[in-house]
PDB file of N, CA and C in Angstrom:
ATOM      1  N   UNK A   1       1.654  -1.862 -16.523  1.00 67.00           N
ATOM      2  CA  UNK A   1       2.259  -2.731 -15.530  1.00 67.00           C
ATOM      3  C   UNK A   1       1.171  -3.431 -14.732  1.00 67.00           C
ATOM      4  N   UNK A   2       1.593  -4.265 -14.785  1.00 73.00           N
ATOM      5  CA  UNK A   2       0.644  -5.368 -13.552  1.00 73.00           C
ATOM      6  C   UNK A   2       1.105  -5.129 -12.482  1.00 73.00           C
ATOM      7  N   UNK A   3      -0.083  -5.681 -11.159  1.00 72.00           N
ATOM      8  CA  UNK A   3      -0.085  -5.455  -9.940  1.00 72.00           C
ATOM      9  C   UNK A   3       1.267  -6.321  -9.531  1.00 72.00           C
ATOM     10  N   UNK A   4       1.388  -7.755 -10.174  1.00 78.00           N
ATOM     11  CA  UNK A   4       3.171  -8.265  -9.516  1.00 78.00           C
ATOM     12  C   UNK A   4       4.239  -7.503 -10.017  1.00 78.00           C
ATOM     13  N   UNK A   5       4.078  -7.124 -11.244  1.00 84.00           N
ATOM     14  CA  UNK A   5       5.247  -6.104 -11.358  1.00 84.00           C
ATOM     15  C   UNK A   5       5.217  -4.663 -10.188  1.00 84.00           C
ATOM     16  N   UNK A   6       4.543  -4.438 -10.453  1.00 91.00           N
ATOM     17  CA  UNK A   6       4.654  -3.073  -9.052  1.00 91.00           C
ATOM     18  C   UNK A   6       4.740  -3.590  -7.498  1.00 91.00           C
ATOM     19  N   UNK A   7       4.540  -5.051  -7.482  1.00 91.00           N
ATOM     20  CA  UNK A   7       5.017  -5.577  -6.074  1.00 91.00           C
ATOM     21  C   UNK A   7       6.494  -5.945  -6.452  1.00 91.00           C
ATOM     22  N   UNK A   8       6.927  -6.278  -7.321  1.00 92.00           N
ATOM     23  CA  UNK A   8       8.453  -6.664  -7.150  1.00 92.00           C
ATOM     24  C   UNK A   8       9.302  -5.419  -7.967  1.00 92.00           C
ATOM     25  N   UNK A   9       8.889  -4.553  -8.234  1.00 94.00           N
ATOM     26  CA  UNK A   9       9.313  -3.054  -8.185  1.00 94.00           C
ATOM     27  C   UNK A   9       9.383  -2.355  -7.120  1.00 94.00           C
ATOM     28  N   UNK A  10       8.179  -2.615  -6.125  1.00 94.00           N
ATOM     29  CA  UNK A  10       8.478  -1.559  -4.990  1.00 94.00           C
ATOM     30  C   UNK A  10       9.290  -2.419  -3.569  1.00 94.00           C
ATOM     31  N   UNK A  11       9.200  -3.945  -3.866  1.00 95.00           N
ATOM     32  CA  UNK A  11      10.276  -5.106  -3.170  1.00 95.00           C
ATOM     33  C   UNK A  11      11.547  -4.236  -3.488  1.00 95.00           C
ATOM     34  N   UNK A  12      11.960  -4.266  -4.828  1.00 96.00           N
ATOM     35  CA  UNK A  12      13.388  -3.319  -5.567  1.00 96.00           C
ATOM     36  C   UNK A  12      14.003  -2.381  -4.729  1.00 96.00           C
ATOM     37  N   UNK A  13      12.819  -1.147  -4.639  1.00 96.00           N
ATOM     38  CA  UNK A  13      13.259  -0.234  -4.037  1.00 96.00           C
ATOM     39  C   UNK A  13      13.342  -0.185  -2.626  1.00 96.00           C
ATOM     40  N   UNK A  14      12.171  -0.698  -1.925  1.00 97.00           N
ATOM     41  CA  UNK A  14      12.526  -1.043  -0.505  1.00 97.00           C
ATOM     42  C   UNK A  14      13.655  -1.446   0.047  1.00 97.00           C
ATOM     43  N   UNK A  15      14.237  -2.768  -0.618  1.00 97.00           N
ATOM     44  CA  UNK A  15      15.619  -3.076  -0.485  1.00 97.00           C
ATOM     45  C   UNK A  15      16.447  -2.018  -0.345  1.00 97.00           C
ATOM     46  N   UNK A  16      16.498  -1.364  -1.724  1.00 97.00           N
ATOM     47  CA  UNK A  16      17.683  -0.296  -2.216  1.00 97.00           C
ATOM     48  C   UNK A  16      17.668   0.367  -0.746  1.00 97.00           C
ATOM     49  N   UNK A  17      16.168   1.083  -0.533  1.00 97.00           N
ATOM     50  CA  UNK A  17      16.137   1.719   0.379  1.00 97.00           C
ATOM     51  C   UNK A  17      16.932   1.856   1.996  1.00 97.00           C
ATOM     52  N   UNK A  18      16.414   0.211   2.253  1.00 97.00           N
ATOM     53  CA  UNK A  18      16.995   0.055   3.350  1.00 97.00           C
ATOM     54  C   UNK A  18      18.464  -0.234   2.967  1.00 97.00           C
ATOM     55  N   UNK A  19      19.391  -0.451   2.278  1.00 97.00           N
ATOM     56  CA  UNK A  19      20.413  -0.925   2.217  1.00 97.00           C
ATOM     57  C   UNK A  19      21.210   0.557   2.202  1.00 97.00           C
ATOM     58  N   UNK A  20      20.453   1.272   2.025  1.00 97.00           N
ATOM     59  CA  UNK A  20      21.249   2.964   1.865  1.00 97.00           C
ATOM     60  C   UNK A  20      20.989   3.521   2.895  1.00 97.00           C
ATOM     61  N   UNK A  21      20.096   3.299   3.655  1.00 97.00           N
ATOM     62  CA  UNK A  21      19.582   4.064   4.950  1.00 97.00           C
ATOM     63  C   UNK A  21      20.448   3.313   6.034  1.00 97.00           C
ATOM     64  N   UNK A  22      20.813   1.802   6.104  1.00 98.00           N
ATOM     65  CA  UNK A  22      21.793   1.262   6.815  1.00 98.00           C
ATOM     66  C   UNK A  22      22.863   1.968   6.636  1.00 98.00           C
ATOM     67  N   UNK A  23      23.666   1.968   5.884  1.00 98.00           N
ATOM     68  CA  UNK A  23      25.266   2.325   5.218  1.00 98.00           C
ATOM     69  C   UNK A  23      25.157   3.896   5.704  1.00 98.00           C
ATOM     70  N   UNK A  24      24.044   4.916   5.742  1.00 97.00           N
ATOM     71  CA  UNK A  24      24.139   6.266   5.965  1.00 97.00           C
ATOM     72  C   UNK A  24      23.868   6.126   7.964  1.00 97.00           C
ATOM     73  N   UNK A  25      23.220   5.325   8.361  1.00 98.00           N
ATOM     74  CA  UNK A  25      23.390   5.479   9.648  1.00 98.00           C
ATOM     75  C   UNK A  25      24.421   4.888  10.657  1.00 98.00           C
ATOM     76  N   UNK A  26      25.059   4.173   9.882  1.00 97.00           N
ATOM     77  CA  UNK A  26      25.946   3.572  10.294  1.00 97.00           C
ATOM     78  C   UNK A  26      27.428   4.656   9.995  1.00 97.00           C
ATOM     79  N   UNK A  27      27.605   4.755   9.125  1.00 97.00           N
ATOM     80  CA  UNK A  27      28.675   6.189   8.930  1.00 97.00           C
ATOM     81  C   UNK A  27      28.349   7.215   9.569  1.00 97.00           C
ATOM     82  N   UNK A  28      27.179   7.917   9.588  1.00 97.00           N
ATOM     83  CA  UNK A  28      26.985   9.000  10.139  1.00 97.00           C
ATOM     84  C   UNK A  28      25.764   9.428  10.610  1.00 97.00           C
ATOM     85  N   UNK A  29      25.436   8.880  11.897  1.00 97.00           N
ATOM     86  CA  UNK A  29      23.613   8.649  12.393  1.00 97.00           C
ATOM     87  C   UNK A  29      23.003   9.963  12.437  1.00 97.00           C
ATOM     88  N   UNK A  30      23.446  10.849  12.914  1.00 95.00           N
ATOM     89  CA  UNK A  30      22.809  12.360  12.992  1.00 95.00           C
ATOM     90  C   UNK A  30      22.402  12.976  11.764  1.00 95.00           C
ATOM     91  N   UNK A  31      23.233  12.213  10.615  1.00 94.00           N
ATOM     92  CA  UNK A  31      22.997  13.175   9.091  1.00 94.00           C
ATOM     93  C   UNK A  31      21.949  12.802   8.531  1.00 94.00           C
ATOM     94  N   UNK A  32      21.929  11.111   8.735  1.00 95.00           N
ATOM     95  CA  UNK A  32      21.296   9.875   8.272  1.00 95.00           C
ATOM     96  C   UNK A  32      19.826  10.249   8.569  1.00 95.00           C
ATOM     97  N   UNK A  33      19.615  10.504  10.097  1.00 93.00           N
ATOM     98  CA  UNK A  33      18.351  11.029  10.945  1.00 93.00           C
ATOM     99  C   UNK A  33      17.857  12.534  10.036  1.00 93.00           C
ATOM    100  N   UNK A  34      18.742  13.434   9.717  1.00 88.00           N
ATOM    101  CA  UNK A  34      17.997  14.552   9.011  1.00 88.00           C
ATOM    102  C   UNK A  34      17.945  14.027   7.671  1.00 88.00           C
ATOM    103  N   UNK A  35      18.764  13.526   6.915  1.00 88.00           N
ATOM    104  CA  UNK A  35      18.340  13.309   5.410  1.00 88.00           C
ATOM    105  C   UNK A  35      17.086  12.208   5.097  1.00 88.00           C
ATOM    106  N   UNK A  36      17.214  10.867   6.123  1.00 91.00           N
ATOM    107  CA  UNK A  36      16.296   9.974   5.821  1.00 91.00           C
ATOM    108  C   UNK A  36      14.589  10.775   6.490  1.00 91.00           C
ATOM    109  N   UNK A  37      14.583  11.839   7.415  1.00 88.00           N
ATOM    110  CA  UNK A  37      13.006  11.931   8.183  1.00 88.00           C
ATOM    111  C   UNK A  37      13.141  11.304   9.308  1.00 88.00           C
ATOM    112  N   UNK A  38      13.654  10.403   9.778  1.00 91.00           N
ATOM    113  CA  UNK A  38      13.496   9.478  10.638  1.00 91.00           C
ATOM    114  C   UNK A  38      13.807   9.186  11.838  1.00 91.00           C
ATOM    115  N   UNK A  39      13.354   9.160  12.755  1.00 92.00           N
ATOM    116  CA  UNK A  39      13.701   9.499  14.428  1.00 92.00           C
ATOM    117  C   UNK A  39      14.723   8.334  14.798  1.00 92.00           C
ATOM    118  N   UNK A  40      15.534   9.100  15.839  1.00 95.00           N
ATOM    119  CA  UNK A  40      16.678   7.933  16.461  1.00 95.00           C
ATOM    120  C   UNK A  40      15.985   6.472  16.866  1.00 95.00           C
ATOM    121  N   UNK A  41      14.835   6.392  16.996  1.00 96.00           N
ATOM    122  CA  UNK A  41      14.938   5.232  17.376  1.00 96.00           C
ATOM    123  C   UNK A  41      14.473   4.190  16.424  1.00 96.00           C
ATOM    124  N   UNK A  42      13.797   4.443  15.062  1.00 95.00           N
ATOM    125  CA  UNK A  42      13.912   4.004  13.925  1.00 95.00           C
ATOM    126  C   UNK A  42      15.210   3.904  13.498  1.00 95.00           C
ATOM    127  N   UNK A  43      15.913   4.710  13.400  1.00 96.00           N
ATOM    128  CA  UNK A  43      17.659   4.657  12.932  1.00 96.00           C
ATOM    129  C   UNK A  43      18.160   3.603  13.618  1.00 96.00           C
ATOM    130  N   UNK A  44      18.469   3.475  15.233  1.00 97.00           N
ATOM    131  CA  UNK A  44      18.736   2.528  16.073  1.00 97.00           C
ATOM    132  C   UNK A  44      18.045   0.997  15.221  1.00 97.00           C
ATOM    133  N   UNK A  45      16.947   0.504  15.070  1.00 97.00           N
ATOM    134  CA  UNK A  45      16.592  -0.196  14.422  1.00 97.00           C
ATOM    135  C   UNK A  45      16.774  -0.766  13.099  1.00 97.00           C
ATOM    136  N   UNK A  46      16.651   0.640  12.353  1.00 97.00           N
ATOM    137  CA  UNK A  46      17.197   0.092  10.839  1.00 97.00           C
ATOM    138  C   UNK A  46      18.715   0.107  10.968  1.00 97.00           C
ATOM    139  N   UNK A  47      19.628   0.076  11.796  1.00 97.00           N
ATOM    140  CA  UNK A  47      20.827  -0.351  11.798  1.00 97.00           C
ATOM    141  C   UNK A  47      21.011  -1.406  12.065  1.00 97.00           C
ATOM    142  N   UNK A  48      20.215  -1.850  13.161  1.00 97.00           N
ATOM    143  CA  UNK A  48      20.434  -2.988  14.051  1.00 97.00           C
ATOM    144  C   UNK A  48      19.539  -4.822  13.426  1.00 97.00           C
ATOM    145  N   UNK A  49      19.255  -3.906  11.655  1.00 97.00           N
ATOM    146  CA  UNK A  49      18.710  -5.045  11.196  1.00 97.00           C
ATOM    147  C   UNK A  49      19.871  -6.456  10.383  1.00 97.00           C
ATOM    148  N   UNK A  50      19.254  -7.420  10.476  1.00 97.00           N
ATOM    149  CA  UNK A  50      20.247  -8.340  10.544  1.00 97.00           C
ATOM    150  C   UNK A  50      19.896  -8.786   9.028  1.00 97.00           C
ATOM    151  N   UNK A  51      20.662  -9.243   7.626  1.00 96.00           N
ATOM    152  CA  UNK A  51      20.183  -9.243   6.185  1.00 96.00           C
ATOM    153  C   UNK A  51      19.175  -9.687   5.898  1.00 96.00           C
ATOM    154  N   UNK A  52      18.797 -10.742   6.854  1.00 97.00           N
ATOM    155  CA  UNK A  52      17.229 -11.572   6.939  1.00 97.00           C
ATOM    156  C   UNK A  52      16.346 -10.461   7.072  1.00 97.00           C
ATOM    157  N   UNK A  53      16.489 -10.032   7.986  1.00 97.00           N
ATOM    158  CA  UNK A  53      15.544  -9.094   8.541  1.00 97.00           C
ATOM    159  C   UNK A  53      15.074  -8.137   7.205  1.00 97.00           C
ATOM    160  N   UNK A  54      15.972  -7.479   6.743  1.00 97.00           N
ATOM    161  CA  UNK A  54      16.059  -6.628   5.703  1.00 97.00           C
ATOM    162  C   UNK A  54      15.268  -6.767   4.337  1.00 97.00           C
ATOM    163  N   UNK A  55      15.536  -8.337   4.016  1.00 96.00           N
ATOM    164  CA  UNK A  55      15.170  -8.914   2.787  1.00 96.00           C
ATOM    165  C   UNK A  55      13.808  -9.002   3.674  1.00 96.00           C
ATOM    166  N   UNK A  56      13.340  -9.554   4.540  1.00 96.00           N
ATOM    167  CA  UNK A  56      11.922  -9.768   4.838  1.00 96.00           C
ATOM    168  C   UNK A  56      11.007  -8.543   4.530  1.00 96.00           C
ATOM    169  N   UNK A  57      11.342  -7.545   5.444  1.00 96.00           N
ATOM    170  CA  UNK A  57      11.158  -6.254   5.428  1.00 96.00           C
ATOM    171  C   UNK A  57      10.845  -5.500   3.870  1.00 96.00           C
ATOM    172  N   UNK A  58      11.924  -6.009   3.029  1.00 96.00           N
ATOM    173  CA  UNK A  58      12.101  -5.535   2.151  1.00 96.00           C
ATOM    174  C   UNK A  58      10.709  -5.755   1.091  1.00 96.00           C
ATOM    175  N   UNK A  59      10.212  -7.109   1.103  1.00 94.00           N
ATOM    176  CA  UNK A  59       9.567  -8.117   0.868  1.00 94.00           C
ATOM    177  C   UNK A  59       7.630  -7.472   0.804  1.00 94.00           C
ATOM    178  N   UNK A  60       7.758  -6.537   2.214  1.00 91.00           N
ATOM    179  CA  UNK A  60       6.185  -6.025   2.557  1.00 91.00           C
ATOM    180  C   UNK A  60       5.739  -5.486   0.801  1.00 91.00           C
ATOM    181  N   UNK A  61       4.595  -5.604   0.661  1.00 90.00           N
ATOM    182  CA  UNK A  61       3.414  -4.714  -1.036  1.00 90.00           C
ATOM    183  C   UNK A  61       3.947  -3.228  -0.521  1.00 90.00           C
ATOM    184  N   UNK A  62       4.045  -2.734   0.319  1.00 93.00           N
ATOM    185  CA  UNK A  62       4.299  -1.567   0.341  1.00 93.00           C
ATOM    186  C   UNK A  62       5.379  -0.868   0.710  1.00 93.00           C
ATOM    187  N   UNK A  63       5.109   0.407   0.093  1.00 93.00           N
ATOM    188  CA  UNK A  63       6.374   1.515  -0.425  1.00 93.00           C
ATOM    189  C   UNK A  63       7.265   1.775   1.438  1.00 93.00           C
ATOM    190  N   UNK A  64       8.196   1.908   1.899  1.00 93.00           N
ATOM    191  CA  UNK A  64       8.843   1.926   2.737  1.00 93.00           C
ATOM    192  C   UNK A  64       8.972   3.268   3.475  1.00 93.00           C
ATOM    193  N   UNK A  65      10.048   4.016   1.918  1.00 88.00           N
ATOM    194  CA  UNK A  65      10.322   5.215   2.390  1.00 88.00           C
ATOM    195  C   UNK A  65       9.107   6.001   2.033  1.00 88.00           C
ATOM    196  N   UNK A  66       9.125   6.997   2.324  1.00 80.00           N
ATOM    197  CA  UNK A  66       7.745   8.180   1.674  1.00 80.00           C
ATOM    198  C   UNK A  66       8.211   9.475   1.696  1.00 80.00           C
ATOM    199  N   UNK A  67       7.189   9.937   0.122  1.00 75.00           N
ATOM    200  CA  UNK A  67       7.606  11.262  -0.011  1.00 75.00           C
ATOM    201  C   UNK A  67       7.572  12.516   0.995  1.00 75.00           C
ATOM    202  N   UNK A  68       8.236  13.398   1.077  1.00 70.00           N
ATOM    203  CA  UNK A  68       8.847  14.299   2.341  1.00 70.00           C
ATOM    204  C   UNK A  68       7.583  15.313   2.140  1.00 70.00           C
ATOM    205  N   UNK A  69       7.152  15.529   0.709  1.00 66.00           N
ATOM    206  CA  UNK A  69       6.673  17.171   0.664  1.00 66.00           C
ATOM    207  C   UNK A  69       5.376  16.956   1.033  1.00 66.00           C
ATOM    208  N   UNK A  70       4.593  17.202   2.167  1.00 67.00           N
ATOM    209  CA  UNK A  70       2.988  16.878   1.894  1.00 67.00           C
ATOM    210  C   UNK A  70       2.471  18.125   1.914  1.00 67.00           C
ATOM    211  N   UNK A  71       2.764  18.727   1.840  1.00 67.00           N
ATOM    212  CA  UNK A  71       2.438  20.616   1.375  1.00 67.00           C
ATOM    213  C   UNK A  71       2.533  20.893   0.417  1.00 67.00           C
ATOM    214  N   UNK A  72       1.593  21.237  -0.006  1.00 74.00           N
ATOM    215  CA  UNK A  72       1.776  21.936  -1.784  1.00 74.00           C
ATOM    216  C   UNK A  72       2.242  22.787  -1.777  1.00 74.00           C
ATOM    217  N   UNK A  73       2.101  23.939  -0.992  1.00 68.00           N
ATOM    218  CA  UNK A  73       2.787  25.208  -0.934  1.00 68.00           C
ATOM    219  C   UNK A  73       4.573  24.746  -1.298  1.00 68.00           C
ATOM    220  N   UNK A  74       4.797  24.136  -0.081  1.00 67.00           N
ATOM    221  CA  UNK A  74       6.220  23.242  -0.194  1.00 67.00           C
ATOM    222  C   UNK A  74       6.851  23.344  -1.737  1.00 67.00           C
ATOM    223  N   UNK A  75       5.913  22.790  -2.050  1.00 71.00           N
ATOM    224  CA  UNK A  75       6.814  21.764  -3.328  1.00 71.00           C
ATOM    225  C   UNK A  75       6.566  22.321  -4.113  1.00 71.00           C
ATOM    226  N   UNK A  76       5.591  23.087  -4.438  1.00 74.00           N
ATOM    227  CA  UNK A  76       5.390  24.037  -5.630  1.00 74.00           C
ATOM    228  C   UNK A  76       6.225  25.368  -5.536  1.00 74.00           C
ATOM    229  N   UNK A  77       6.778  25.549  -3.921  1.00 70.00           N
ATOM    230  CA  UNK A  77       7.576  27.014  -4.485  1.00 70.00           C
ATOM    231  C   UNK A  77       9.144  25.818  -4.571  1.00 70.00           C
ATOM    232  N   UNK A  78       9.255  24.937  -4.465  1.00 69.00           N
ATOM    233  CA  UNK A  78      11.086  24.547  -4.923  1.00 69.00           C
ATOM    234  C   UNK A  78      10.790  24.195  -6.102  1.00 69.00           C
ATOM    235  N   UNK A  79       9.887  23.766  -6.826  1.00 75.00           N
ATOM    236  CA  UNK A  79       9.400  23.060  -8.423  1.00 75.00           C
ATOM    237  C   UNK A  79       9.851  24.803  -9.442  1.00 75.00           C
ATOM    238  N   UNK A  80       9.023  25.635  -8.839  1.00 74.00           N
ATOM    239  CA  UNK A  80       9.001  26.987  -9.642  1.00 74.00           C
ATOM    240  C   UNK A  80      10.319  28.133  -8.829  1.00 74.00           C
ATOM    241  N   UNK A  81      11.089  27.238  -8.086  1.00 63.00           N
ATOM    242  CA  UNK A  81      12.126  28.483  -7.791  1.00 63.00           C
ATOM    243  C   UNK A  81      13.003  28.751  -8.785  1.00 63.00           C
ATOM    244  N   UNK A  82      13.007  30.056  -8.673  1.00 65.00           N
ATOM    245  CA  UNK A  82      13.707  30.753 -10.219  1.00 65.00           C
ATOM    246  C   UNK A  82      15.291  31.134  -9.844  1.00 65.00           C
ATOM    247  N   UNK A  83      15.471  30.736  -8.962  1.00 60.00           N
ATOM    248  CA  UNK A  83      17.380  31.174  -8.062  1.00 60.00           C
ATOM    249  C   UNK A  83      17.980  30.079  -8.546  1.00 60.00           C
ATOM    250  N   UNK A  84      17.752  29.027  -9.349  1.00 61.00           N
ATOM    251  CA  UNK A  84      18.149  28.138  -9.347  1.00 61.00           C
ATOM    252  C   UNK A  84      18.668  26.655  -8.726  1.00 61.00           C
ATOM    253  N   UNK A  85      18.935  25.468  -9.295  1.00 63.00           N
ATOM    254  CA  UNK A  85      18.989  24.376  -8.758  1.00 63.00           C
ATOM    255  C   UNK A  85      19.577  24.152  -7.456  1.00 63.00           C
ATOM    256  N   UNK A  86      21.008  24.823  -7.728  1.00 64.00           N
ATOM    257  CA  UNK A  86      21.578  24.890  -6.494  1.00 64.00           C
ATOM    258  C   UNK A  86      20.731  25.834  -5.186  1.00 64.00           C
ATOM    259  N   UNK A  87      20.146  26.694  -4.948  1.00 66.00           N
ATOM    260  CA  UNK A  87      19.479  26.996  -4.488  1.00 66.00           C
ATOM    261  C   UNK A  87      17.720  26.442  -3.783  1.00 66.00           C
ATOM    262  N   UNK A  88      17.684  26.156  -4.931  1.00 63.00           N
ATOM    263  CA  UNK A  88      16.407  25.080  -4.833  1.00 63.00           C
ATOM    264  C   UNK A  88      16.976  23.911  -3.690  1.00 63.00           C
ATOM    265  N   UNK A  89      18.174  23.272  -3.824  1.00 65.00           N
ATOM    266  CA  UNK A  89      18.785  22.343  -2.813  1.00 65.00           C
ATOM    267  C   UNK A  89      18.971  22.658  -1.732  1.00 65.00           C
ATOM    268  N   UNK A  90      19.219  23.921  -1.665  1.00 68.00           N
ATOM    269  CA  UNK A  90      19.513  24.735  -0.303  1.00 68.00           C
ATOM    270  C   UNK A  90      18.159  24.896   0.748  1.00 68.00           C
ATOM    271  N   UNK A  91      17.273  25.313  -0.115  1.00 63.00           N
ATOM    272  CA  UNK A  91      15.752  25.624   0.451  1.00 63.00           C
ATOM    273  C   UNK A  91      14.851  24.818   0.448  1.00 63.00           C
ATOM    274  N   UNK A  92      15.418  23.391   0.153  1.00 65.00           N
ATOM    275  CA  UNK A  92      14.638  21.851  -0.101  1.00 65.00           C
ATOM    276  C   UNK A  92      15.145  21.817   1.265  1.00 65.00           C
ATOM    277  N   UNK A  93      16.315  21.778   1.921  1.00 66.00           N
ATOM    278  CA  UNK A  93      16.898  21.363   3.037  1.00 66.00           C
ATOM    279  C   UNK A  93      16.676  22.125   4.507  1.00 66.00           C
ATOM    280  N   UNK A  94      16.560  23.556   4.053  1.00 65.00           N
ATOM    281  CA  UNK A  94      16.225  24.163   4.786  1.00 65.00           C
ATOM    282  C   UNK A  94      14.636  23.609   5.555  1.00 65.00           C
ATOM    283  N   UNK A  95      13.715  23.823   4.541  1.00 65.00           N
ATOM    284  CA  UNK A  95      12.436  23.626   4.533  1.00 65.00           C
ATOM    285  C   UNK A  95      11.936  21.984   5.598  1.00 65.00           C
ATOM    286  N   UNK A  96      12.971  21.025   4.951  1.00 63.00           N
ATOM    287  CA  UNK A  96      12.916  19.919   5.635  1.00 63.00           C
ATOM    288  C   UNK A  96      13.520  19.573   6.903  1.00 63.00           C
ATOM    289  N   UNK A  97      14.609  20.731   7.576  1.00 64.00           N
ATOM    290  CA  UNK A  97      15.070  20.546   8.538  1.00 64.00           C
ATOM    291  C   UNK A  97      14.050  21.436   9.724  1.00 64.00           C
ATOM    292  N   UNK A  98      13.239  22.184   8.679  1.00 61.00           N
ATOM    293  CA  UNK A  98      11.891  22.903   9.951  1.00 61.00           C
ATOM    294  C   UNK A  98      10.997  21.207  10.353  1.00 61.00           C
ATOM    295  N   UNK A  99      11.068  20.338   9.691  1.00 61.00           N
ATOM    296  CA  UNK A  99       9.749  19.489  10.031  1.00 61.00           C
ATOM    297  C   UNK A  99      10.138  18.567  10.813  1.00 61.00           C
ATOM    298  N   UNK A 100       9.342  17.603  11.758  1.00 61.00           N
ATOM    299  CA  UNK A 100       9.551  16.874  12.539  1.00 61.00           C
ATOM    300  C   UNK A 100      10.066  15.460  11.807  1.00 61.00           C
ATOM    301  N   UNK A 101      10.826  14.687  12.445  1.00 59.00           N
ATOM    302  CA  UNK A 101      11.283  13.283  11.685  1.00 59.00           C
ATOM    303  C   UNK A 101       9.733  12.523  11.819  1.00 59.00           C
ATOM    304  N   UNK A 102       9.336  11.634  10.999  1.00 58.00           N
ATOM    305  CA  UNK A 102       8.014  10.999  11.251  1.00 58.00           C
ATOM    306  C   UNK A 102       8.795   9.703  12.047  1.00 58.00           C
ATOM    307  N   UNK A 103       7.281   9.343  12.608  1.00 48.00           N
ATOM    308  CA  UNK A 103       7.691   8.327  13.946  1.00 48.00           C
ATOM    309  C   UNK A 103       6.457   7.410  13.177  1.00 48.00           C
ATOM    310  N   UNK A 104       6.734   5.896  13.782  1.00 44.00           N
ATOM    311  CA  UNK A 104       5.632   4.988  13.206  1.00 44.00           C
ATOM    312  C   UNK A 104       4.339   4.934  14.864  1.00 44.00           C
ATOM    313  N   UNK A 105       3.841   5.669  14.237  1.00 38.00           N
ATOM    314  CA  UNK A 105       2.263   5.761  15.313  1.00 38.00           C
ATOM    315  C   UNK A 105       1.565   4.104  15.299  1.00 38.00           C
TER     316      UNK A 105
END
């Protein structure tokens, strides 16, 4: 892949992104806030974006959302949990509801 393909691949998902993170905070902001990472006042914002806004946004070279696990420990004991999937979901959630929502510093 070329470097424009991975800019209008990660344009793709950004979109997707925000267009799912709207629709989940808007139905249900408190769930939206633990499943997306993301502090109320980012939520307040990515709701309050207008389609322009979105597509612009959407538009930045870089990736939007970001991966949750930055612990290896983390991710290597839900990768190798042997209780199974459903379980593994349970202790993915658990694990992520110990960590702080990230804030843009």
């Amino acid at each position: 892949m070329s470097n424009n393909d991975y800019t209008s691949e990660i344009r793709d998902v950004n979109l997707s992104y925000l267009m799912i993170a709207q629709q989940m905070i808007r139905q249900d902001r408190a769930e939206a806030i633990f499943r997306l990472g993301i502090s109320g006042e980012i939520a307040d914002l990515i709701a309050g974006m207008s389609n322009a806004q979105v597509l612009k946004l959407a538009s930045c070279n870089m990736m939007l959302s970001r991966f949750r696990f930055n612990d290896t420990t983390i991710l290597s004991t839900l990768l190798n949990d042997k209780a199974g999937a459903a379980a593994a979901m349970v202790h993915a959630s658990i694990l992520m509801a110990s960590q702080a929502p990230e804030t843009i510093v």
